């Protein structure tokens, strides 16, 4: 069970020799929960430095059931120090630890770093006028930062394991009991089209909008190094320019820039030349990998390892990446999505309000109650819960019609269920027909989005 905020504050105070104030959760990712806090020093009698201002710090805690391996926090600390020496903007390390002992109450692994002022919320950075100058500078700055990261010799970082990009996605899904034919097809395409190995470097592994701290002048710090590994330099380029990190903005690179500009800045900073077609392969890889991470995050909730409405809701985001995959592969359907008929009313002994009406009432309470009056984490989670209930409403309304359409597509392909189709894809039986199968699966991904997140589709498809 994750430590409470009170336990975390008390443990931080013991570790850092001060009083923790204003501990506030900022976000929760695939492997870490990030919080901000102030540290007021515990002053001895008649202290010489009385009245000293509190230190403004950031706490990162490994999430129970997350994807960061044990002991990873020490590797991350070594990475931050090496990155700083290489000229990468990073926050300074204050303290770290793992497991029981003095840090008990902070979870299995934790890291405290200096808080640098800036913004990380992608939708603000990509849309608000106050960040226009930062957006204009970011592409070149990201190219320079990645070139600097890639000068770090992975052999000098203890615990920085090499990574084969095609080693993990399907075994992870098998371990979780998930059947996703779209991802099976994606992995087959990656295996058939894999480019020659590029220059082996230290790869950040999650360099993207949301993990970049931005100030009015642009990039101020590169955050969240827990997924770093030894690998191909093009991986970070493909990850930054993958569809999930555009957040609805038009720029292919993180929603703010163009790929040719990023590659030029990277090469000018000493990173070397990377071909756009190689980047495309890594974009497809990033899309498949992110879909797998979404499945893993939902599993952490479903298994009870880390109960969270945020993790539960993220499981329904897999179809976003599946749609992105088919757009990248050029088989996504064009034009308007079908206008599915709402499910017919079913006579039941429960009376009114119906299940749909109850869901609607709770959604409205969250939207007009908790979201308007709450603060911090409560407001954030209320927004997620509101969106999850909206998904349930749409599934109750058009889910049966979409399920019927999916079954008909499977029948046309000669299958009765997703498991049989997935097995045939993995066996390579459909390699010659992957575009036909891909078009069918893309239509199903689009239909899933009509329930999970209609706004994710382009206007012509929504």
Short mmCIF file of C-alpha atoms in Angstrom, two decimals:
data_model
loop_
_atom_site.label_atom_id
_atom_site.label_comp_id
_atom_site.label_asym_id
_atom_site.label_seq_id
_atom_site.Cartn_x
_atom_site.Cartn_y
_atom_site.Cartn_z
CA UNK A 1 0.00 0.00 0.00
CA UNK A 2 1.29 3.47 -0.90
CA UNK A 3 2.25 5.71 2.01
CA UNK A 4 -0.18 8.47 2.94
CA UNK A 5 0.78 12.11 2.51
CA UNK A 6 1.13 12.41 6.29
CA UNK A 7 3.50 9.44 6.42
CA UNK A 8 5.49 10.79 3.49
CA UNK A 9 5.76 14.25 5.09
CA UNK A 10 6.95 12.78 8.39
CA UNK A 11 9.48 10.53 6.65
CA UNK A 12 10.78 13.41 4.55
CA UNK A 13 11.23 15.51 7.66
CA UNK A 14 13.30 12.76 9.30
CA UNK A 15 15.40 12.30 6.18
CA UNK A 16 16.06 15.95 5.45
CA UNK A 17 16.26 17.35 8.97
CA UNK A 18 13.41 19.80 8.74
CA UNK A 19 9.67 20.29 8.74
CA UNK A 20 7.83 19.45 5.55
CA UNK A 21 5.15 21.94 4.56
CA UNK A 22 2.65 22.14 1.70
CA UNK A 23 3.26 18.60 0.39
CA UNK A 24 1.15 18.52 -2.77
CA UNK A 25 0.85 15.86 -5.44
CA UNK A 26 1.55 17.16 -8.94
CA UNK A 27 1.18 14.09 -11.14
CA UNK A 28 1.33 10.32 -11.27
CA UNK A 29 3.00 8.55 -14.16
CA UNK A 30 3.69 4.99 -15.18
CA UNK A 31 6.29 4.45 -12.48
CA UNK A 32 6.47 7.57 -10.31
CA UNK A 33 4.29 9.89 -8.27
CA UNK A 34 5.62 13.47 -8.22
CA UNK A 35 4.88 15.95 -5.43
CA UNK A 36 6.13 19.40 -4.45
CA UNK A 37 6.87 20.57 -0.90
CA UNK A 38 8.68 23.17 1.15
CA UNK A 39 11.31 22.23 3.73
CA UNK A 40 11.62 24.50 6.74
CA UNK A 41 14.85 23.77 8.67
CA UNK A 42 14.57 22.46 12.24
CA UNK A 43 16.40 25.19 14.11
CA UNK A 44 18.60 24.55 17.12
CA UNK A 45 18.37 26.89 20.16
CA UNK A 46 19.57 30.39 19.32
CA UNK A 47 20.38 29.43 15.70
CA UNK A 48 22.64 31.64 13.64
CA UNK A 49 20.48 31.19 10.51
CA UNK A 50 17.05 31.75 12.04
CA UNK A 51 14.51 33.08 9.59
CA UNK A 52 16.04 31.17 6.67
CA UNK A 53 13.58 30.71 3.82
CA UNK A 54 12.20 27.18 3.29
CA UNK A 55 13.76 25.16 0.48
CA UNK A 56 11.45 24.47 -2.45
CA UNK A 57 11.81 20.80 -3.38
CA UNK A 58 10.32 17.98 -5.45
CA UNK A 59 9.67 14.42 -4.26
CA UNK A 60 9.43 11.50 -6.69
CA UNK A 61 8.20 8.17 -5.31
CA UNK A 62 8.17 4.83 -7.10
CA UNK A 63 4.61 3.71 -7.62
CA UNK A 64 3.61 0.33 -6.19
CA UNK A 65 3.25 -2.03 -9.13
CA UNK A 66 4.98 0.48 -11.42
CA UNK A 67 7.51 -0.28 -14.13
CA UNK A 68 10.67 1.00 -12.42
CA UNK A 69 12.80 -1.93 -11.12
CA UNK A 70 14.12 -2.11 -7.57
CA UNK A 71 17.26 -0.06 -7.02
CA UNK A 72 16.54 2.12 -10.01
CA UNK A 73 16.72 5.31 -7.96
CA UNK A 74 20.52 4.98 -7.59
CA UNK A 75 20.93 4.58 -11.33
CA UNK A 76 18.78 7.65 -11.88
CA UNK A 77 20.90 9.69 -9.48
CA UNK A 78 24.05 8.68 -11.37
CA UNK A 79 22.34 9.68 -14.61
CA UNK A 80 21.39 13.11 -13.28
CA UNK A 81 24.96 13.77 -12.20
CA UNK A 82 26.33 12.63 -15.56
CA UNK A 83 23.76 14.68 -17.44
CA UNK A 84 24.65 17.78 -15.46
CA UNK A 85 28.32 17.24 -16.29
CA UNK A 86 27.40 16.87 -19.98
CA UNK A 87 25.59 20.21 -19.99
CA UNK A 88 22.02 18.93 -19.87
CA UNK A 89 19.75 21.15 -17.75
CA UNK A 90 18.63 18.99 -14.81
CA UNK A 91 17.55 19.63 -11.19
CA UNK A 92 20.08 19.12 -8.42
CA UNK A 93 19.84 16.00 -6.22
CA UNK A 94 19.06 16.56 -2.52
CA UNK A 95 18.44 13.03 -1.18
CA UNK A 96 17.38 9.54 -2.24
CA UNK A 97 16.64 6.14 -0.80
CA UNK A 98 14.74 2.89 -1.14
CA UNK A 99 12.99 0.28 0.96
CA UNK A 100 12.64 0.30 4.73
CA UNK A 101 14.83 2.14 7.17
CA UNK A 102 15.11 5.90 7.70
CA UNK A 103 13.06 6.51 4.56
CA UNK A 104 10.18 4.26 5.66
CA UNK A 105 6.95 5.95 4.70
CA UNK A 106 8.27 7.03 1.29
CA UNK A 107 7.72 3.74 -0.55
CA UNK A 108 10.11 1.38 -2.29
CA UNK A 109 12.21 4.06 -3.98
CA UNK A 110 12.27 7.85 -3.74
CA UNK A 111 14.25 10.85 -4.90
CA UNK A 112 14.25 14.48 -3.73
CA UNK A 113 15.53 17.17 -6.09
CA UNK A 114 15.62 20.95 -6.16
CA UNK A 115 12.47 22.59 -7.48
CA UNK A 116 13.07 24.69 -10.58
CA UNK A 117 10.35 27.16 -11.44
CA UNK A 118 8.60 26.48 -14.70
CA UNK A 119 5.69 24.73 -16.39
CA UNK A 120 5.27 21.07 -17.42
CA UNK A 121 1.57 20.89 -18.33
CA UNK A 122 1.57 20.26 -22.10
CA UNK A 123 -1.76 21.89 -22.91
CA UNK A 124 -0.66 25.16 -21.31
CA UNK A 125 2.75 25.12 -22.98
CA UNK A 126 1.30 24.29 -26.40
CA UNK A 127 -1.64 26.70 -26.37
CA UNK A 128 -1.27 29.65 -24.00
CA UNK A 129 0.07 32.89 -25.56
CA UNK A 130 2.51 33.42 -22.69
CA UNK A 131 4.54 30.42 -23.88
CA UNK A 132 4.82 31.49 -27.53
CA UNK A 133 8.49 32.50 -27.23
CA UNK A 134 9.30 29.25 -25.43
CA UNK A 135 7.61 27.21 -28.17
CA UNK A 136 9.69 28.99 -30.79
CA UNK A 137 12.92 28.06 -28.99
CA UNK A 138 12.07 24.53 -27.88
CA UNK A 139 12.85 22.51 -31.01
CA UNK A 140 16.47 23.67 -31.20
CA UNK A 141 16.88 23.36 -27.42
CA UNK A 142 15.57 19.79 -27.47
CA UNK A 143 17.96 18.87 -30.26
CA UNK A 144 20.86 20.29 -28.26
CA UNK A 145 19.78 18.56 -25.03
CA UNK A 146 19.40 15.20 -26.75
CA UNK A 147 22.81 15.53 -28.38
CA UNK A 148 24.29 16.19 -24.93
CA UNK A 149 22.46 13.24 -23.35
CA UNK A 150 23.78 10.98 -26.09
CA UNK A 151 27.38 11.87 -25.21
CA UNK A 152 26.99 9.98 -21.90
CA UNK A 153 28.63 6.57 -22.19
CA UNK A 154 26.05 4.04 -20.94
CA UNK A 155 28.88 1.83 -19.70
CA UNK A 156 29.75 4.48 -17.10
CA UNK A 157 26.32 4.39 -15.43
CA UNK A 158 25.94 1.47 -12.98
CA UNK A 159 22.70 -0.42 -13.53
CA UNK A 160 21.92 1.16 -16.91
CA UNK A 161 20.85 -1.95 -18.77
CA UNK A 162 20.81 -2.24 -22.56
CA UNK A 163 17.37 -2.52 -24.12
CA UNK A 164 16.16 -4.37 -27.21
CA UNK A 165 13.06 -2.49 -28.37
CA UNK A 166 11.25 -5.63 -29.53
CA UNK A 167 11.94 -7.68 -26.41
CA UNK A 168 9.14 -6.44 -24.16
CA UNK A 169 5.74 -5.44 -25.60
CA UNK A 170 4.16 -8.84 -26.28
CA UNK A 171 5.60 -10.67 -23.25
CA UNK A 172 4.26 -7.86 -21.05
CA UNK A 173 0.81 -8.22 -22.60
CA UNK A 174 0.93 -12.00 -22.20
CA UNK A 175 1.87 -11.67 -18.54
CA UNK A 176 -1.07 -9.33 -17.98
CA UNK A 177 -3.51 -11.54 -19.87
CA UNK A 178 -4.30 -8.86 -22.47
CA UNK A 179 -5.27 -9.64 -26.06
CA UNK A 180 -4.66 -6.70 -28.41
CA UNK A 181 -4.56 -7.69 -32.11
CA UNK A 182 -3.63 -4.14 -33.11
CA UNK A 183 -0.44 -4.33 -31.06
CA UNK A 184 0.33 -7.79 -32.43
CA UNK A 185 0.19 -6.27 -35.91
CA UNK A 186 2.35 -3.35 -34.81
CA UNK A 187 5.05 -5.65 -33.45
CA UNK A 188 4.99 -7.75 -36.65
CA UNK A 189 5.46 -4.58 -38.72
CA UNK A 190 8.33 -3.43 -36.50
CA UNK A 191 10.08 -6.79 -36.83
CA UNK A 192 9.71 -6.82 -40.62
CA UNK A 193 10.89 -3.24 -41.12
CA UNK A 194 13.57 -2.83 -38.46
CA UNK A 195 16.40 -0.53 -39.59
CA UNK A 196 20.06 -1.34 -38.97
CA UNK A 197 21.21 -0.61 -35.43
CA UNK A 198 22.37 2.96 -34.97
CA UNK A 199 24.87 4.56 -32.64
CA UNK A 200 24.62 3.09 -29.12
CA UNK A 201 24.20 5.78 -26.48
CA UNK A 202 22.50 6.59 -23.20
CA UNK A 203 18.82 6.98 -24.11
CA UNK A 204 16.62 9.09 -21.83
CA UNK A 205 13.66 6.85 -22.68
CA UNK A 206 10.89 9.36 -21.90
CA UNK A 207 12.08 12.64 -23.44
CA UNK A 208 8.81 14.34 -24.36
CA UNK A 209 6.37 17.14 -23.68
CA UNK A 210 5.30 16.73 -20.06
CA UNK A 211 8.76 15.71 -18.88
CA UNK A 212 10.36 18.97 -19.99
CA UNK A 213 10.27 21.89 -17.56
CA UNK A 214 9.64 25.05 -19.54
CA UNK A 215 10.23 28.69 -18.69
CA UNK A 216 9.47 31.81 -20.74
CA UNK A 217 12.83 31.35 -22.46
CA UNK A 218 12.26 27.68 -23.24
CA UNK A 219 13.80 24.50 -21.80
CA UNK A 220 14.89 24.77 -18.17
CA UNK A 221 15.23 21.13 -17.11
CA UNK A 222 14.87 17.58 -18.41
CA UNK A 223 12.92 15.53 -15.87
CA UNK A 224 11.93 11.91 -15.16
CA UNK A 225 14.92 9.73 -16.04
CA UNK A 226 13.55 6.48 -14.64
CA UNK A 227 13.16 4.82 -18.07
CA UNK A 228 16.71 5.61 -19.29
CA UNK A 229 18.72 2.76 -20.82
CA UNK A 230 21.43 1.98 -23.30
CA UNK A 231 20.12 1.96 -26.86
CA UNK A 232 19.85 3.58 -30.28
CA UNK A 233 20.21 7.36 -30.47
CA UNK A 234 17.19 7.56 -32.81
CA UNK A 235 14.90 6.20 -30.09
CA UNK A 236 14.73 9.50 -28.21
CA UNK A 237 14.08 11.40 -31.46
CA UNK A 238 11.24 9.05 -32.39
CA UNK A 239 9.77 9.18 -28.87
CA UNK A 240 9.68 12.98 -28.76
CA UNK A 241 8.01 13.11 -32.19
CA UNK A 242 5.50 10.29 -31.57
CA UNK A 243 1.75 11.13 -31.73
CA UNK A 244 0.94 10.63 -28.01
CA UNK A 245 3.10 13.62 -27.04
CA UNK A 246 1.50 16.17 -29.36
CA UNK A 247 -1.53 16.60 -27.09
CA UNK A 248 -3.77 17.72 -29.92
CA UNK A 249 -1.33 20.33 -31.26
CA UNK A 250 -0.12 20.28 -34.86
CA UNK A 251 3.67 20.18 -34.46
CA UNK A 252 5.02 16.67 -35.13
CA UNK A 253 7.75 17.20 -32.51
CA UNK A 254 6.06 17.34 -29.12
CA UNK A 255 3.24 19.43 -30.54
CA UNK A 256 5.55 22.44 -30.98
CA UNK A 257 8.13 21.76 -33.72
CA UNK A 258 9.04 20.21 -37.05
CA UNK A 259 11.09 17.06 -37.43
CA UNK A 260 13.56 18.50 -39.95
CA UNK A 261 14.34 21.35 -37.56
CA UNK A 262 14.89 18.93 -34.66
CA UNK A 263 17.21 16.72 -36.73
CA UNK A 264 19.17 19.74 -37.94
CA UNK A 265 19.61 21.09 -34.38
CA UNK A 266 20.62 17.64 -33.15
CA UNK A 267 23.24 17.25 -35.88
CA UNK A 268 24.57 20.80 -35.38
CA UNK A 269 25.06 20.06 -31.67
CA UNK A 270 27.20 17.04 -32.49
CA UNK A 271 24.54 14.34 -32.37
CA UNK A 272 25.13 13.13 -35.93
CA UNK A 273 22.74 12.55 -38.83
CA UNK A 274 19.56 10.49 -38.42
CA UNK A 275 17.33 9.68 -41.40
CA UNK A 276 13.61 10.59 -41.20
CA UNK A 277 12.60 7.07 -42.25
CA UNK A 278 14.52 5.67 -39.28
CA UNK A 279 12.69 8.14 -37.04
CA UNK A 280 9.36 6.87 -38.45
CA UNK A 281 10.22 3.33 -37.35
CA UNK A 282 10.92 4.63 -33.86
CA UNK A 283 7.66 6.60 -33.89
CA UNK A 284 5.79 3.37 -34.56
CA UNK A 285 7.80 1.70 -31.82
CA UNK A 286 7.01 4.52 -29.38
CA UNK A 287 3.30 4.23 -30.17
CA UNK A 288 3.27 0.47 -29.52
CA UNK A 289 5.35 0.89 -26.37
CA UNK A 290 3.10 3.60 -24.95
CA UNK A 291 0.03 1.45 -25.58
CA UNK A 292 1.71 -1.35 -23.64
CA UNK A 293 2.55 1.01 -20.78
CA UNK A 294 -1.10 2.08 -20.63
CA UNK A 295 -2.13 -1.57 -20.29
CA UNK A 296 0.44 -2.04 -17.51
CA UNK A 297 -0.77 1.02 -15.63
CA UNK A 298 -4.36 -0.16 -15.74
CA UNK A 299 -3.20 -3.57 -14.55
CA UNK A 300 -1.63 -2.01 -11.46
CA UNK A 301 -5.12 -0.79 -10.51
CA UNK A 302 -6.98 -3.95 -11.54
CA UNK A 303 -4.58 -6.21 -9.64
CA UNK A 304 -4.96 -4.13 -6.47
CA UNK A 305 -1.26 -3.20 -6.40
CA UNK A 306 -2.09 0.49 -6.69
CA UNK A 307 -5.80 1.32 -6.67
CA UNK A 308 -6.28 4.58 -8.56
CA UNK A 309 -9.00 6.11 -10.70
CA UNK A 310 -6.20 7.65 -12.79
CA UNK A 311 -4.67 4.26 -13.55
CA UNK A 312 -8.06 2.70 -14.22
CA UNK A 313 -8.97 5.43 -16.71
CA UNK A 314 -5.64 5.13 -18.52
CA UNK A 315 -6.53 1.58 -19.56
CA UNK A 316 -9.09 3.03 -21.94
CA UNK A 317 -6.41 5.14 -23.61
CA UNK A 318 -4.87 2.13 -25.35
CA UNK A 319 -7.17 2.71 -28.32
CA UNK A 320 -5.64 6.19 -28.78
CA UNK A 321 -2.25 4.63 -29.47
CA UNK A 322 -3.79 1.94 -31.64
CA UNK A 323 -5.39 4.65 -33.76
CA UNK A 324 -2.05 6.50 -33.92
CA UNK A 325 -0.37 3.27 -35.01
CA UNK A 326 -2.70 2.85 -37.97
CA UNK A 327 -2.34 6.50 -38.96
CA UNK A 328 1.45 6.05 -38.99
CA UNK A 329 1.10 2.87 -41.07
CA UNK A 330 -1.24 4.59 -43.53
CA UNK A 331 -4.26 2.29 -43.09
CA UNK A 332 -6.54 4.44 -40.91
CA UNK A 333 -10.02 4.97 -42.43
CA UNK A 334 -10.83 8.35 -43.95
CA UNK A 335 -14.07 10.27 -43.70
CA UNK A 336 -16.79 10.33 -41.07
CA UNK A 337 -17.19 7.60 -38.48
CA UNK A 338 -20.46 5.64 -38.55
CA UNK A 339 -23.40 7.15 -36.69
CA UNK A 340 -24.16 4.20 -34.43
CA UNK A 341 -27.70 3.73 -33.19
CA UNK A 342 -28.14 4.04 -29.42
CA UNK A 343 -28.95 0.83 -27.59
CA UNK A 344 -32.67 0.17 -27.24
CA UNK A 345 -34.17 0.63 -23.79
CA UNK A 346 -34.45 -2.63 -21.85
CA UNK A 347 -37.32 -3.26 -19.46
CA UNK A 348 -35.85 -3.97 -16.03
CA UNK A 349 -37.11 -4.31 -12.46
CA UNK A 350 -34.86 -1.50 -11.22
CA UNK A 351 -36.94 1.47 -12.30
CA UNK A 352 -35.51 4.95 -12.62
CA UNK A 353 -33.00 6.42 -12.47
CA UNK A 354 -31.52 3.95 -14.92
CA UNK A 355 -27.86 2.94 -14.78
CA UNK A 356 -27.10 5.56 -17.44
CA UNK A 357 -28.98 8.24 -15.52
CA UNK A 358 -27.13 7.40 -12.30
CA UNK A 359 -23.80 7.63 -14.09
CA UNK A 360 -24.85 10.97 -15.55
CA UNK A 361 -25.84 12.29 -12.11
CA UNK A 362 -22.49 11.35 -10.55
CA UNK A 363 -20.61 12.82 -13.51
CA UNK A 364 -22.48 16.09 -13.15
CA UNK A 365 -21.76 16.14 -9.41
CA UNK A 366 -18.05 15.75 -10.06
CA UNK A 367 -18.08 18.36 -12.82
CA UNK A 368 -20.09 21.01 -11.03
CA UNK A 369 -19.20 20.11 -7.46
CA UNK A 370 -15.77 18.68 -6.71
CA UNK A 371 -14.08 20.11 -9.82
CA UNK A 372 -15.30 23.63 -9.01
CA UNK A 373 -14.74 23.59 -5.25
CA UNK A 374 -11.89 21.10 -4.80
CA UNK A 375 -8.20 21.82 -4.92
CA UNK A 376 -4.96 20.08 -5.86
CA UNK A 377 -5.12 16.31 -6.12
CA UNK A 378 -8.86 16.10 -5.37
CA UNK A 379 -9.72 18.36 -8.26
CA UNK A 380 -7.33 16.52 -10.59
CA UNK A 381 -8.79 13.11 -9.73
CA UNK A 382 -12.35 14.45 -9.94
CA UNK A 383 -11.67 15.50 -13.53
CA UNK A 384 -10.36 12.03 -14.35
CA UNK A 385 -13.37 10.40 -12.68
CA UNK A 386 -15.70 12.73 -14.61
CA UNK A 387 -14.09 11.68 -17.88
CA UNK A 388 -14.29 7.99 -16.92
CA UNK A 389 -18.01 8.30 -16.24
CA UNK A 390 -18.51 10.04 -19.58
CA UNK A 391 -16.85 7.00 -21.18
CA UNK A 392 -19.29 4.71 -19.38
CA UNK A 393 -22.23 6.83 -20.57
CA UNK A 394 -21.12 6.56 -24.19
CA UNK A 395 -20.53 2.82 -23.89
CA UNK A 396 -24.01 2.29 -22.46
CA UNK A 397 -25.44 4.27 -25.36
CA UNK A 398 -23.55 2.98 -28.42
CA UNK A 399 -21.36 0.16 -27.08
CA UNK A 400 -23.66 -2.68 -28.22
CA UNK A 401 -23.73 -1.37 -31.81
CA UNK A 402 -19.94 -0.98 -31.87
CA UNK A 403 -19.46 -4.51 -30.49
CA UNK A 404 -21.67 -5.83 -33.28
CA UNK A 405 -19.67 -3.98 -35.94
CA UNK A 406 -16.43 -5.37 -34.52
CA UNK A 407 -17.80 -8.93 -34.61
CA UNK A 408 -18.78 -8.48 -38.26
CA UNK A 409 -15.28 -7.27 -39.15
CA UNK A 410 -13.75 -10.30 -37.45
CA UNK A 411 -16.08 -12.58 -39.39
CA UNK A 412 -15.01 -11.01 -42.70
CA UNK A 413 -11.40 -11.77 -41.77
CA UNK A 414 -12.38 -15.34 -40.88
CA UNK A 415 -12.18 -15.15 -37.08
CA UNK A 416 -14.70 -15.43 -34.26
CA UNK A 417 -12.79 -13.51 -31.60
CA UNK A 418 -9.80 -11.26 -30.96
CA UNK A 419 -7.73 -14.03 -29.39
CA UNK A 420 -7.81 -16.14 -32.56
CA UNK A 421 -6.90 -13.14 -34.70
CA UNK A 422 -4.05 -12.17 -32.37
CA UNK A 423 -2.64 -15.70 -32.43
CA UNK A 424 -2.73 -15.77 -36.23
CA UNK A 425 -0.99 -12.41 -36.42
CA UNK A 426 1.75 -13.53 -34.04
CA UNK A 427 2.31 -16.70 -36.01
CA UNK A 428 2.88 -14.65 -39.16
CA UNK A 429 -0.09 -16.19 -40.99
CA UNK A 430 -1.39 -12.76 -42.02
CA UNK A 431 1.86 -11.02 -42.93
CA UNK A 432 0.92 -10.86 -46.62
CA UNK A 433 -2.47 -9.35 -45.77
CA UNK A 434 -1.38 -6.96 -43.02
CA UNK A 435 -2.80 -3.89 -44.76
CA UNK A 436 -6.28 -5.45 -45.06
CA UNK A 437 -6.16 -6.61 -41.45
CA UNK A 438 -4.78 -3.26 -40.38
CA UNK A 439 -7.62 -1.38 -42.06
CA UNK A 440 -10.15 -3.56 -40.23
CA UNK A 441 -8.44 -3.11 -36.87
CA UNK A 442 -8.10 0.62 -37.50
CA UNK A 443 -11.88 0.87 -37.95
CA UNK A 444 -12.32 -0.86 -34.60
CA UNK A 445 -9.78 1.46 -32.95
CA UNK A 446 -11.74 4.43 -34.31
CA UNK A 447 -14.96 2.98 -32.89
CA UNK A 448 -13.33 2.47 -29.48
CA UNK A 449 -12.35 6.13 -29.54
CA UNK A 450 -15.99 7.09 -30.14
CA UNK A 451 -16.55 5.71 -26.64
CA UNK A 452 -13.25 6.39 -24.87
CA UNK A 453 -12.34 9.83 -26.24
CA UNK A 454 -14.19 11.13 -29.32
CA UNK A 455 -12.18 14.34 -29.24
CA UNK A 456 -9.02 12.40 -30.08
CA UNK A 457 -10.24 11.76 -33.62
CA UNK A 458 -9.71 14.32 -36.38
CA UNK A 459 -12.80 16.38 -37.18
CA UNK A 460 -13.45 14.31 -40.31
CA UNK A 461 -13.58 11.11 -38.26
CA UNK A 462 -15.25 12.22 -35.03
#
